[in-house]
mmCIF file with all atom_site columns, C-alpha atoms and ligand atoms in Angstrom:
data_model
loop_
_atom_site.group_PDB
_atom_site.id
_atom_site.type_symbol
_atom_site.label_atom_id
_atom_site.label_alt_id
_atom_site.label_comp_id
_atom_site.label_asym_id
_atom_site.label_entity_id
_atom_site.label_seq_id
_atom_site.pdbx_PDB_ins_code
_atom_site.Cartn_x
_atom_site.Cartn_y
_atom_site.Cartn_z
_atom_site.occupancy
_atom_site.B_iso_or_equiv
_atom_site.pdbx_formal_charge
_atom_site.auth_seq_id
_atom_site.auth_comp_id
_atom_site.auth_asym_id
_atom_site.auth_atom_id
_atom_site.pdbx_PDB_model_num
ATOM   1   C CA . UNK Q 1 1   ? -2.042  10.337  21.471  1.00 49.00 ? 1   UNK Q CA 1
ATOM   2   C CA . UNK Q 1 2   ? -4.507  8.638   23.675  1.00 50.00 ? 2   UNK Q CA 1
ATOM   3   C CA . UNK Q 1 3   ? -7.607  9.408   25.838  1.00 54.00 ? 3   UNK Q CA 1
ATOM   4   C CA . UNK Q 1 4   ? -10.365 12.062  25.997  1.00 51.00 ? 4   UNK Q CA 1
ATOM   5   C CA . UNK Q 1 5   ? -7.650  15.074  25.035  1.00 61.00 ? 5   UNK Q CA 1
ATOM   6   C CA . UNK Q 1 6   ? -7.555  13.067  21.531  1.00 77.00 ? 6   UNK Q CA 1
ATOM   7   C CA . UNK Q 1 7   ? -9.372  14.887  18.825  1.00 88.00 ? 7   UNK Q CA 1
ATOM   8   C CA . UNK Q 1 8   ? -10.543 11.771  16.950  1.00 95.00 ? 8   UNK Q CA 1
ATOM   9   C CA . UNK Q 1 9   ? -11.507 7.904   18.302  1.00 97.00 ? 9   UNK Q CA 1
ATOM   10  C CA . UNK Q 1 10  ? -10.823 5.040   15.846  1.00 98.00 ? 10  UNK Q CA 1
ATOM   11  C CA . UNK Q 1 11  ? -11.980 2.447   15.744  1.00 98.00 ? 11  UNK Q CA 1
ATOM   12  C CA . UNK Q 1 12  ? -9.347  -0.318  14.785  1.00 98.00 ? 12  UNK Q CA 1
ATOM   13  C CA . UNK Q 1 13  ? -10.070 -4.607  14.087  1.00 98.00 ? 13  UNK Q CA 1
ATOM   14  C CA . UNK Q 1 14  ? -10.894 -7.206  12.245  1.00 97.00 ? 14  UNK Q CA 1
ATOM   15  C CA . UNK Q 1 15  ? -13.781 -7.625  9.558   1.00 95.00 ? 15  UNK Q CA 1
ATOM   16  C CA . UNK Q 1 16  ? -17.017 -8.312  12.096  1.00 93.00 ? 16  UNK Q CA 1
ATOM   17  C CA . UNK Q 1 17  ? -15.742 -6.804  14.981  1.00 96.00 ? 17  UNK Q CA 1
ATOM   18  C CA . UNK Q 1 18  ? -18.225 -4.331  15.378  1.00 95.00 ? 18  UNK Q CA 1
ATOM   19  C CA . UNK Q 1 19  ? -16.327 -1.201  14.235  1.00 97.00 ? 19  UNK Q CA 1
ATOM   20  C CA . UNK Q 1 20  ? -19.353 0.541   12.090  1.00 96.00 ? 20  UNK Q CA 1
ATOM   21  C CA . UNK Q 1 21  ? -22.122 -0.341  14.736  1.00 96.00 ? 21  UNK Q CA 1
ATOM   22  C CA . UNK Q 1 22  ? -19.834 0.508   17.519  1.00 98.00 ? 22  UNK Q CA 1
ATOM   23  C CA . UNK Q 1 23  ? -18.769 3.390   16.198  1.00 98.00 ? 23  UNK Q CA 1
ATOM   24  C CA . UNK Q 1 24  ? -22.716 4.523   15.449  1.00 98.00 ? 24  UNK Q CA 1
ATOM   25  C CA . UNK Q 1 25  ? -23.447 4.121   19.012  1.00 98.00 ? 25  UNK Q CA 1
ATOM   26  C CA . UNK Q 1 26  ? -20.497 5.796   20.065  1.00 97.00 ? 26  UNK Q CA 1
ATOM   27  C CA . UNK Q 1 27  ? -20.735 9.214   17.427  1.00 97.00 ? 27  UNK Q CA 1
ATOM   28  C CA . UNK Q 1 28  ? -24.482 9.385   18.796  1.00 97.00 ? 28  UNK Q CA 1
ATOM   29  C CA . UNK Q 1 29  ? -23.087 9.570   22.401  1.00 96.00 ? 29  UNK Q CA 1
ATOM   30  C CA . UNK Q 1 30  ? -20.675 11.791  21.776  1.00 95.00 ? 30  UNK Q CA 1
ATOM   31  C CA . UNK Q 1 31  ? -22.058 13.673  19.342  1.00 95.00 ? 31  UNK Q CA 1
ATOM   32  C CA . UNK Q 1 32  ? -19.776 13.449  16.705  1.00 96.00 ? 32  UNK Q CA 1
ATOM   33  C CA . UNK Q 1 33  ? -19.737 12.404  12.943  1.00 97.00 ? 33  UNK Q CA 1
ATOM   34  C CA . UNK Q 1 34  ? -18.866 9.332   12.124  1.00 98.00 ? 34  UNK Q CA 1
ATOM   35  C CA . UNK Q 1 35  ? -16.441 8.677   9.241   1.00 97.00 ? 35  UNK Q CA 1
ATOM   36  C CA . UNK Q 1 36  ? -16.682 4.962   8.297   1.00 97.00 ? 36  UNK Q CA 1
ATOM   37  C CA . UNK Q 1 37  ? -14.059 4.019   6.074   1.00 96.00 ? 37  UNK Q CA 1
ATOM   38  C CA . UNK Q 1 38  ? -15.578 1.730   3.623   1.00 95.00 ? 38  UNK Q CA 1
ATOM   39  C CA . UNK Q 1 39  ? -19.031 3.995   3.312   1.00 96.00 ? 39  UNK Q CA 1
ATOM   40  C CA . UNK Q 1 40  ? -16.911 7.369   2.383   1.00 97.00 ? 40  UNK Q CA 1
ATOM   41  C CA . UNK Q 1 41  ? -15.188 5.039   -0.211  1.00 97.00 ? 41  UNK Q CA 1
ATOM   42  C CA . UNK Q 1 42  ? -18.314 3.965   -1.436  1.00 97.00 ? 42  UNK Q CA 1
ATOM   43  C CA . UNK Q 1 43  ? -19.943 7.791   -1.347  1.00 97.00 ? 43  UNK Q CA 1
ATOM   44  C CA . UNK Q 1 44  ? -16.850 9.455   -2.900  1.00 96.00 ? 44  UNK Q CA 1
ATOM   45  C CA . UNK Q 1 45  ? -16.443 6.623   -5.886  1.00 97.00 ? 45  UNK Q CA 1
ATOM   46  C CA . UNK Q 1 46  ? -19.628 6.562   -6.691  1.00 98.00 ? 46  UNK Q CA 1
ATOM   47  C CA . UNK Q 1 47  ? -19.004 2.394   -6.359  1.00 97.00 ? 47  UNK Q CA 1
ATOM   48  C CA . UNK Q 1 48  ? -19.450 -0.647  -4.425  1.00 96.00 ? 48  UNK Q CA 1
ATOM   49  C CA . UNK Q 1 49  ? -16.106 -1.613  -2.559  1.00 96.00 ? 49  UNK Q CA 1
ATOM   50  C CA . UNK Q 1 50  ? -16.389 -5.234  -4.500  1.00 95.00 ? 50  UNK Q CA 1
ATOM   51  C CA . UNK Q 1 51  ? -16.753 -3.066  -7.585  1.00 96.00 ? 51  UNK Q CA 1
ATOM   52  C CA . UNK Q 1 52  ? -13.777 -1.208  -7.159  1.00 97.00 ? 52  UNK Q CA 1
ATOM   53  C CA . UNK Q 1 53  ? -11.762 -4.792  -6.030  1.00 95.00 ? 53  UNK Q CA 1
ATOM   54  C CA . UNK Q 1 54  ? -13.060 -6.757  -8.490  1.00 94.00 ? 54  UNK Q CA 1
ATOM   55  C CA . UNK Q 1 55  ? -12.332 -3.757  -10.955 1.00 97.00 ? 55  UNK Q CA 1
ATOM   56  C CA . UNK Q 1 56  ? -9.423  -1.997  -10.389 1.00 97.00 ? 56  UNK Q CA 1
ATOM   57  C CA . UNK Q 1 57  ? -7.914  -4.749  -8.188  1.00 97.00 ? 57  UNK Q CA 1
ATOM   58  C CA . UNK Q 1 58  ? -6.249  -4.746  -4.301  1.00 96.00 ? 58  UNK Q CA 1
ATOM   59  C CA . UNK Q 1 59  ? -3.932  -2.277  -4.390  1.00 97.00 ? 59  UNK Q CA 1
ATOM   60  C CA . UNK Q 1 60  ? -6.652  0.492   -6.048  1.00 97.00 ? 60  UNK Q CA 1
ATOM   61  C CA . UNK Q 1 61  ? -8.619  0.000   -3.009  1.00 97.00 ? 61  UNK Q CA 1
ATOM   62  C CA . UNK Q 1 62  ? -5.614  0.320   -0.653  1.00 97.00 ? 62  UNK Q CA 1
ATOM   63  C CA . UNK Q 1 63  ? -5.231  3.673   -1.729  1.00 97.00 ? 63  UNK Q CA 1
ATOM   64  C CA . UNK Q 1 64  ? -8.520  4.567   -1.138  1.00 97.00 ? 64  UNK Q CA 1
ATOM   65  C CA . UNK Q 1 65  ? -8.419  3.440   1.812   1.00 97.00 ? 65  UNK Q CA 1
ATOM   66  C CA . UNK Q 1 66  ? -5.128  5.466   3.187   1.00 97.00 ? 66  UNK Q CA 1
ATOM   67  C CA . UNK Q 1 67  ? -6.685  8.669   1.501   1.00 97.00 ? 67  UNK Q CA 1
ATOM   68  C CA . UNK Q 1 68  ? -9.843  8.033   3.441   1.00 97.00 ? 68  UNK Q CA 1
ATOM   69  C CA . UNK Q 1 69  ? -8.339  7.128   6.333   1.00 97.00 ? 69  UNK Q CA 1
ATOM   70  C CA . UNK Q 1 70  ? -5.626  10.307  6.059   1.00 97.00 ? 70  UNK Q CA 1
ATOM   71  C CA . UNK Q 1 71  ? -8.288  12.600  5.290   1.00 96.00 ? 71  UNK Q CA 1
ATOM   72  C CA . UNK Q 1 72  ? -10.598 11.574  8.635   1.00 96.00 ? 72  UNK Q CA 1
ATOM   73  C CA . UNK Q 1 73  ? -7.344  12.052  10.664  1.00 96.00 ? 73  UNK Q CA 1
ATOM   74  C CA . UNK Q 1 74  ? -6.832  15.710  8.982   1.00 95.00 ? 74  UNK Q CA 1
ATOM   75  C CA . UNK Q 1 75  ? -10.619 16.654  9.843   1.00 94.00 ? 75  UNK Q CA 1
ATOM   76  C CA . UNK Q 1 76  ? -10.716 19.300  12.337  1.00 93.00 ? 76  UNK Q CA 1
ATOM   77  C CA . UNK Q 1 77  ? -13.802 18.417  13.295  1.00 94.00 ? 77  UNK Q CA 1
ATOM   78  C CA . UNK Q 1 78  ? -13.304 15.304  16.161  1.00 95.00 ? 78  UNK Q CA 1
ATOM   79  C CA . UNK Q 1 79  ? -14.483 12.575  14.554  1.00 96.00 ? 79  UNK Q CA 1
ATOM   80  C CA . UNK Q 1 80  ? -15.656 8.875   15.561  1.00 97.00 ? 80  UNK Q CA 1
ATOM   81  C CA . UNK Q 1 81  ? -13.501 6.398   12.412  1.00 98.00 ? 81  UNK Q CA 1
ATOM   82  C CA . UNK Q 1 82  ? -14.412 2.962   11.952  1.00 98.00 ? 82  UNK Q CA 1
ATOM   83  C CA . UNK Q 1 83  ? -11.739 2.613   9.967   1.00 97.00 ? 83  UNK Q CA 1
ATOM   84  C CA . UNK Q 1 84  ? -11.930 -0.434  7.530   1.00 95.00 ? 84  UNK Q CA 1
ATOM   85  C CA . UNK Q 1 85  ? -9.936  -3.696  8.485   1.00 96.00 ? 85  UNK Q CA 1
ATOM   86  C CA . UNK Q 1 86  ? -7.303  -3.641  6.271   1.00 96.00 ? 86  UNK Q CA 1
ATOM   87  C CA . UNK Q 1 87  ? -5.745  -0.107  7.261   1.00 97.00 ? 87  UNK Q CA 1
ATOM   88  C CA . UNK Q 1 88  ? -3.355  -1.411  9.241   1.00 98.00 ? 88  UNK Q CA 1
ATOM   89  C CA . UNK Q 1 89  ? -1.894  -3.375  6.209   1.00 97.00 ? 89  UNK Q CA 1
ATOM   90  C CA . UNK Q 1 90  ? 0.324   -0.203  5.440   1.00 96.00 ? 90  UNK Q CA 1
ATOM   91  C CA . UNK Q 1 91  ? 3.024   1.486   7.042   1.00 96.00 ? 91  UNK Q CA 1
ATOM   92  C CA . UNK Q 1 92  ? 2.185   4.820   6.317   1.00 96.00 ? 92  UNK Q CA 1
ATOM   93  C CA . UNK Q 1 93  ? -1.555  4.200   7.438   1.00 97.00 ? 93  UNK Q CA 1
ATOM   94  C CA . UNK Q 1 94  ? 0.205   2.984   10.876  1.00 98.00 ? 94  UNK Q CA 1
ATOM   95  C CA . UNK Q 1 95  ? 2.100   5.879   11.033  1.00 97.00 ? 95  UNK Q CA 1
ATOM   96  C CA . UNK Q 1 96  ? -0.509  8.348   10.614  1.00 96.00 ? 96  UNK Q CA 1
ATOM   97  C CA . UNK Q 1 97  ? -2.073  6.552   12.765  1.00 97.00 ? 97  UNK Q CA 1
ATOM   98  C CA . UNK Q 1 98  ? 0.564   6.845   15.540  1.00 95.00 ? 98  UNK Q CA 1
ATOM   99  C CA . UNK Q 1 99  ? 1.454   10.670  14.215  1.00 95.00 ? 99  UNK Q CA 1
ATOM   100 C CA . UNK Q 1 100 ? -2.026  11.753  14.715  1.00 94.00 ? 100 UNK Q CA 1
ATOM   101 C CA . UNK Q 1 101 ? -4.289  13.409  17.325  1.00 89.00 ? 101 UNK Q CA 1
ATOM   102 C CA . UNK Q 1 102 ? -6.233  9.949   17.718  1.00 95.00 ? 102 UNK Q CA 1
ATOM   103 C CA . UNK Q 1 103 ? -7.187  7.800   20.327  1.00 96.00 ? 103 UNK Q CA 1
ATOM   104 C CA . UNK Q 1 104 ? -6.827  4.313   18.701  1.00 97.00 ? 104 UNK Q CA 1
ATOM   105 C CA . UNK Q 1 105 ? -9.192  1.844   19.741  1.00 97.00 ? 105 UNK Q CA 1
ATOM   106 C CA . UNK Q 1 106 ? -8.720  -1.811  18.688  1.00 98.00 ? 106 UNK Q CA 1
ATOM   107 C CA . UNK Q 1 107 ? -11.756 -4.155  19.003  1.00 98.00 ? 107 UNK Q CA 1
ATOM   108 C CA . UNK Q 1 108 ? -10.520 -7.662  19.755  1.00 97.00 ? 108 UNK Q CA 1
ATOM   109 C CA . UNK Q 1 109 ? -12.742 -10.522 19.236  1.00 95.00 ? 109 UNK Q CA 1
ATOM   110 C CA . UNK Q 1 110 ? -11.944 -14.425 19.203  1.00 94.00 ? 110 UNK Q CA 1
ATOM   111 C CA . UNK Q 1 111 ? -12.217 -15.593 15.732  1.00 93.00 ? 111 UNK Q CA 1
ATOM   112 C CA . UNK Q 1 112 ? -14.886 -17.790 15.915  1.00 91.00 ? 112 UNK Q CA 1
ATOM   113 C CA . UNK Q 1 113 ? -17.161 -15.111 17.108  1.00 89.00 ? 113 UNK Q CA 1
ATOM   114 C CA . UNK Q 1 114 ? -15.689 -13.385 13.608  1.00 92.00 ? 114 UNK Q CA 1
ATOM   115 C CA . UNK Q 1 115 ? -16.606 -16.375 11.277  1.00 89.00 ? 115 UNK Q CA 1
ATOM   116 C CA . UNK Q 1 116 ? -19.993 -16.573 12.769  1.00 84.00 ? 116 UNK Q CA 1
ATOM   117 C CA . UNK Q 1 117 ? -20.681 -12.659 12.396  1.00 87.00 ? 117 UNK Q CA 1
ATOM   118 C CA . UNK Q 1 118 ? -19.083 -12.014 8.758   1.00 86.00 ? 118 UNK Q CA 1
ATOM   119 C CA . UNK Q 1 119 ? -21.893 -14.575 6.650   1.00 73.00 ? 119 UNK Q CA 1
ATOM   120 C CA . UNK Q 1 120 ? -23.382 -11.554 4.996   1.00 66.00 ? 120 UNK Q CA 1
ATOM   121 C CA . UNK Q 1 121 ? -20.610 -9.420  3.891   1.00 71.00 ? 121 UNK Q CA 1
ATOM   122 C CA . UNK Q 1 122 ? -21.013 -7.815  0.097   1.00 82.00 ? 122 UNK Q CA 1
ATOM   123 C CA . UNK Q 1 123 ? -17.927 -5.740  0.720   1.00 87.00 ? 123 UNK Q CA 1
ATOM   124 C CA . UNK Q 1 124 ? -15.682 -8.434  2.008   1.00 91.00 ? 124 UNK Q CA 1
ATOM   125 C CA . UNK Q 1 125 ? -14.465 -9.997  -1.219  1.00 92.00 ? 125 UNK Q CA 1
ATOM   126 C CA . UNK Q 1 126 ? -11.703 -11.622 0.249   1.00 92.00 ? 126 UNK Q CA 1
ATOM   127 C CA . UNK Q 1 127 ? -13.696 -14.073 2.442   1.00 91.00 ? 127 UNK Q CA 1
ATOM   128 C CA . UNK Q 1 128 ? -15.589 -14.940 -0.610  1.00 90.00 ? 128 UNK Q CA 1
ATOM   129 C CA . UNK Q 1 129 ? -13.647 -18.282 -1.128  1.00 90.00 ? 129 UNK Q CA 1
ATOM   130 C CA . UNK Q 1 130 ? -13.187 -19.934 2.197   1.00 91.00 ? 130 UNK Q CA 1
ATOM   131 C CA . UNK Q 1 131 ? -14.279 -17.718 4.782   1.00 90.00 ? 131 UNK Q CA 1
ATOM   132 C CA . UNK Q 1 132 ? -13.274 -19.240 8.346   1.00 92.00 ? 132 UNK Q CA 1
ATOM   133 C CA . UNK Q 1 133 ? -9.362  -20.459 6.354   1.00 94.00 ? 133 UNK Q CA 1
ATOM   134 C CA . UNK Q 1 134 ? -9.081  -16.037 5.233   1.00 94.00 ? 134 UNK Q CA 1
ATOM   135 C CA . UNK Q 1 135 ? -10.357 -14.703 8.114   1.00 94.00 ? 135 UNK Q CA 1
ATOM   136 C CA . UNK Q 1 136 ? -7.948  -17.649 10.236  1.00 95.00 ? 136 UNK Q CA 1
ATOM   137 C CA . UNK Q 1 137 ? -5.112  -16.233 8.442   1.00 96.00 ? 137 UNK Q CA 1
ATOM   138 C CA . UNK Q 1 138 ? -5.624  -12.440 8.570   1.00 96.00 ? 138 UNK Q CA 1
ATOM   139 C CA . UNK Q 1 139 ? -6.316  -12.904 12.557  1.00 94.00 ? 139 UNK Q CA 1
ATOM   140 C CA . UNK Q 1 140 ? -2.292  -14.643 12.665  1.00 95.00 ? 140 UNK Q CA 1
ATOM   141 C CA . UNK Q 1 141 ? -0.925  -11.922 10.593  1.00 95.00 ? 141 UNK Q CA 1
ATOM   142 C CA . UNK Q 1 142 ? -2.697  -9.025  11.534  1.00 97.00 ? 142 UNK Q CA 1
ATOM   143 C CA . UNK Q 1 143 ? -3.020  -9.080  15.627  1.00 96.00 ? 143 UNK Q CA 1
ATOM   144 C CA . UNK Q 1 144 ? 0.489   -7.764  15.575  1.00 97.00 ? 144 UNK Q CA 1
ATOM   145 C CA . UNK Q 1 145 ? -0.145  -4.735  13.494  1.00 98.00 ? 145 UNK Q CA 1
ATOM   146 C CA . UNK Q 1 146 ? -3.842  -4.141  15.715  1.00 98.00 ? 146 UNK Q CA 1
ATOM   147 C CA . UNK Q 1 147 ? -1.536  -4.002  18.653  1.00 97.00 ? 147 UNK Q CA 1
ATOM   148 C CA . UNK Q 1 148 ? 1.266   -1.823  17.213  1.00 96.00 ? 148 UNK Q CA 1
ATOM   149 C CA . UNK Q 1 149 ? -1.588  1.296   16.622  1.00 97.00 ? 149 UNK Q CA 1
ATOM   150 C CA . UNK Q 1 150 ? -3.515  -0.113  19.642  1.00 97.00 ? 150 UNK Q CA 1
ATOM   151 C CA . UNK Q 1 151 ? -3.800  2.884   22.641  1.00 96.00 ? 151 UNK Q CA 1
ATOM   152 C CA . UNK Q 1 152 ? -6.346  0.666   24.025  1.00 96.00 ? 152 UNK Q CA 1
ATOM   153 C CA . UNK Q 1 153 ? -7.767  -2.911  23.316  1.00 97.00 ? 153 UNK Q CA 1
ATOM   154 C CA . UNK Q 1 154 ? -11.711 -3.565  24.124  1.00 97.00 ? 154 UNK Q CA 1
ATOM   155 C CA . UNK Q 1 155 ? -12.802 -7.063  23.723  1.00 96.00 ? 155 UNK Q CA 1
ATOM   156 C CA . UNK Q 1 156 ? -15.742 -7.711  21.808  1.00 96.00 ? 156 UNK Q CA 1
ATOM   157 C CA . UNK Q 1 157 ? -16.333 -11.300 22.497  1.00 94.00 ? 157 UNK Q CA 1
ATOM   158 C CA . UNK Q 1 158 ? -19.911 -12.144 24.365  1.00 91.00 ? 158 UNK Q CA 1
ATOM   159 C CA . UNK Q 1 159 ? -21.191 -8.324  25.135  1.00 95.00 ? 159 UNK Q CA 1
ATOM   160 C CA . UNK Q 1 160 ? -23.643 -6.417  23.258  1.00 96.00 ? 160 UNK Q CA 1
ATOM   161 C CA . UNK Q 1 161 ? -22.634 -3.232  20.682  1.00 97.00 ? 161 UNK Q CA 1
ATOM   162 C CA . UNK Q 1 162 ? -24.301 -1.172  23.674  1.00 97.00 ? 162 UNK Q CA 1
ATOM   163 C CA . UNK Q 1 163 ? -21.872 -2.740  26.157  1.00 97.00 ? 163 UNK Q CA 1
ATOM   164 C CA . UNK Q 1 164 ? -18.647 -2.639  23.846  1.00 97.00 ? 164 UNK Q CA 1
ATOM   165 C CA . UNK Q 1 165 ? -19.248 1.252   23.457  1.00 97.00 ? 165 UNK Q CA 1
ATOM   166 C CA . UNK Q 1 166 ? -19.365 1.976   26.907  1.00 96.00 ? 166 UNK Q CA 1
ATOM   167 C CA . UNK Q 1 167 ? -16.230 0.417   27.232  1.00 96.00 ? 167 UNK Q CA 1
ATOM   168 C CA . UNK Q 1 168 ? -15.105 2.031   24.528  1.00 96.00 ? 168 UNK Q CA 1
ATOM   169 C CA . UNK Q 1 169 ? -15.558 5.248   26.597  1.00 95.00 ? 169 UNK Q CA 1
ATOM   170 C CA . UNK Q 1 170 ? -14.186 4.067   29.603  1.00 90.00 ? 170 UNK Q CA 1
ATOM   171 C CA . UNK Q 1 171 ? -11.114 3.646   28.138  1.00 78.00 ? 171 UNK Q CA 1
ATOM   172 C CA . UNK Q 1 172 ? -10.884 6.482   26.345  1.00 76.00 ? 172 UNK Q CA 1
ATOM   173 C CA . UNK Q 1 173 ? -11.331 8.664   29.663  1.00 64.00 ? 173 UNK Q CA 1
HETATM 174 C C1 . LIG N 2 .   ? -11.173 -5.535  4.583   1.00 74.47 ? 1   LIG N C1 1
HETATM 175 C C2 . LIG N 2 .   ? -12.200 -5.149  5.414   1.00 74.47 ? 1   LIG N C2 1
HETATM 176 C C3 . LIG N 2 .   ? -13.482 -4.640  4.913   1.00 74.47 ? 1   LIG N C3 1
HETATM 177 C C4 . LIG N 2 .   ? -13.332 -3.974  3.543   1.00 74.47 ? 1   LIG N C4 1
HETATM 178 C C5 . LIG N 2 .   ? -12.601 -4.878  2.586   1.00 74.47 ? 1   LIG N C5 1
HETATM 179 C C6 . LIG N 2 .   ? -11.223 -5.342  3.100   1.00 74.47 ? 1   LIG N C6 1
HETATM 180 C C7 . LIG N 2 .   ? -9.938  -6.113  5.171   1.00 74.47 ? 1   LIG N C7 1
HETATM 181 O O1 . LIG N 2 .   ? -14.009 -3.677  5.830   1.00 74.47 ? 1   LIG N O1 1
HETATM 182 O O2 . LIG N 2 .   ? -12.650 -2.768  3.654   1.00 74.47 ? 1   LIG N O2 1
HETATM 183 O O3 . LIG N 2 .   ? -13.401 -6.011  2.331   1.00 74.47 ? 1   LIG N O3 1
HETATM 184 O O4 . LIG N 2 .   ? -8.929  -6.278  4.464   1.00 74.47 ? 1   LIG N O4 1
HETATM 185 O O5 . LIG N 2 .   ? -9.953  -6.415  6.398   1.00 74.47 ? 1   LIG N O5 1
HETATM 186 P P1 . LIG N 2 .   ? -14.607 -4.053  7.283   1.00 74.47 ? 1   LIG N P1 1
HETATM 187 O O6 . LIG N 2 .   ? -13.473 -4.201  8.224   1.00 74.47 ? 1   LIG N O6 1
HETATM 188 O O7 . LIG N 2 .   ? -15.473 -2.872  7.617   1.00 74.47 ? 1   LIG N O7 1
HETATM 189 O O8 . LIG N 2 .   ? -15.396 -5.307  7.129   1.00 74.47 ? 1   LIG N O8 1
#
């Protein structure tokens, strides 16, 4: 589903592309809540995200994430999502994605804008290591799967949250 008909907007990209301050701007505007992935994780567990990775491992936290995600896409109340990163990892997650009354919104920035935003990220355990070589890698593999669920791609690069909203909502009309 796509455009203003759709009940919920989510908000699809990679790690620093703006998704939770985006999606702020944008549930103030329209007056919606907004259901960020890796906070409802965080509220419902009772733990960090690097808590429940280092923990409980990957996969643990994948399932969160698709019963998070699945549960914002059953809400009947329209919703803004900044859904987390990694959601488009999973089949099913793309599929509910595609399945559900959602206007899917992928945030596309060049990936050196990424590695300069992503320096202070607690909940990103995977760029712990090497940062700019992970976040290199998940750009290759994962700009496929952005597009697949994409209704509509908004770049990010060089404009202000303000600016990437409103653009938000011009494509969504
Ligand atoms: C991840 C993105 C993070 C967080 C976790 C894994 C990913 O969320 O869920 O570190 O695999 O892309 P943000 O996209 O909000 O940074």
């Amino acid at each position: 589903m796509s455009g203003c008909g759709a009940k919920h907007l989510v908000l699809v990209g990679m790690m620093g592309a703006g998704k939770s301050s985006v999606g702020r701007v944008l549930a103030r505007k329209l007056d919606r809540p907004l259901l960020d992935s890796d906070e409802l994780i965080e509220q419902r567990t009772g733990r960090t995200v690097r808590e429940i990775w280092m923990t409980d491992g990957e996969a643990e936290f994948r399932e969160l994430e698709t019963k998070t995600l699945v549960d914002a896409l059953n809400d009947d109340e329209p919703s803004v999502v900044a859904a987390a990163g990694g959601v488009v990892l999973s089949a099913a997650n793309r599929i509910a994605l595609a399945e559900s009354d959602a206007h899917v919104v992928w945030l596309l920035a060049n990936v050196d804008v990424l590695i300069d935003r992503v320096k202070n990220g607690a909940h990103r355990p995977l760029l712990d290591d090497d940062p700019e070589a992970m976040l290199r890698a998940m750009h290759r593999d994962r700009d496929e799967l952005y597009r697949d669920v994409a209704d509509a791609i908004v770049s990010v690069d060089n404009r202000s949250v303000h600016d990437v909203a409103q653009a938000v909502l011009r494509c969504a009309g």
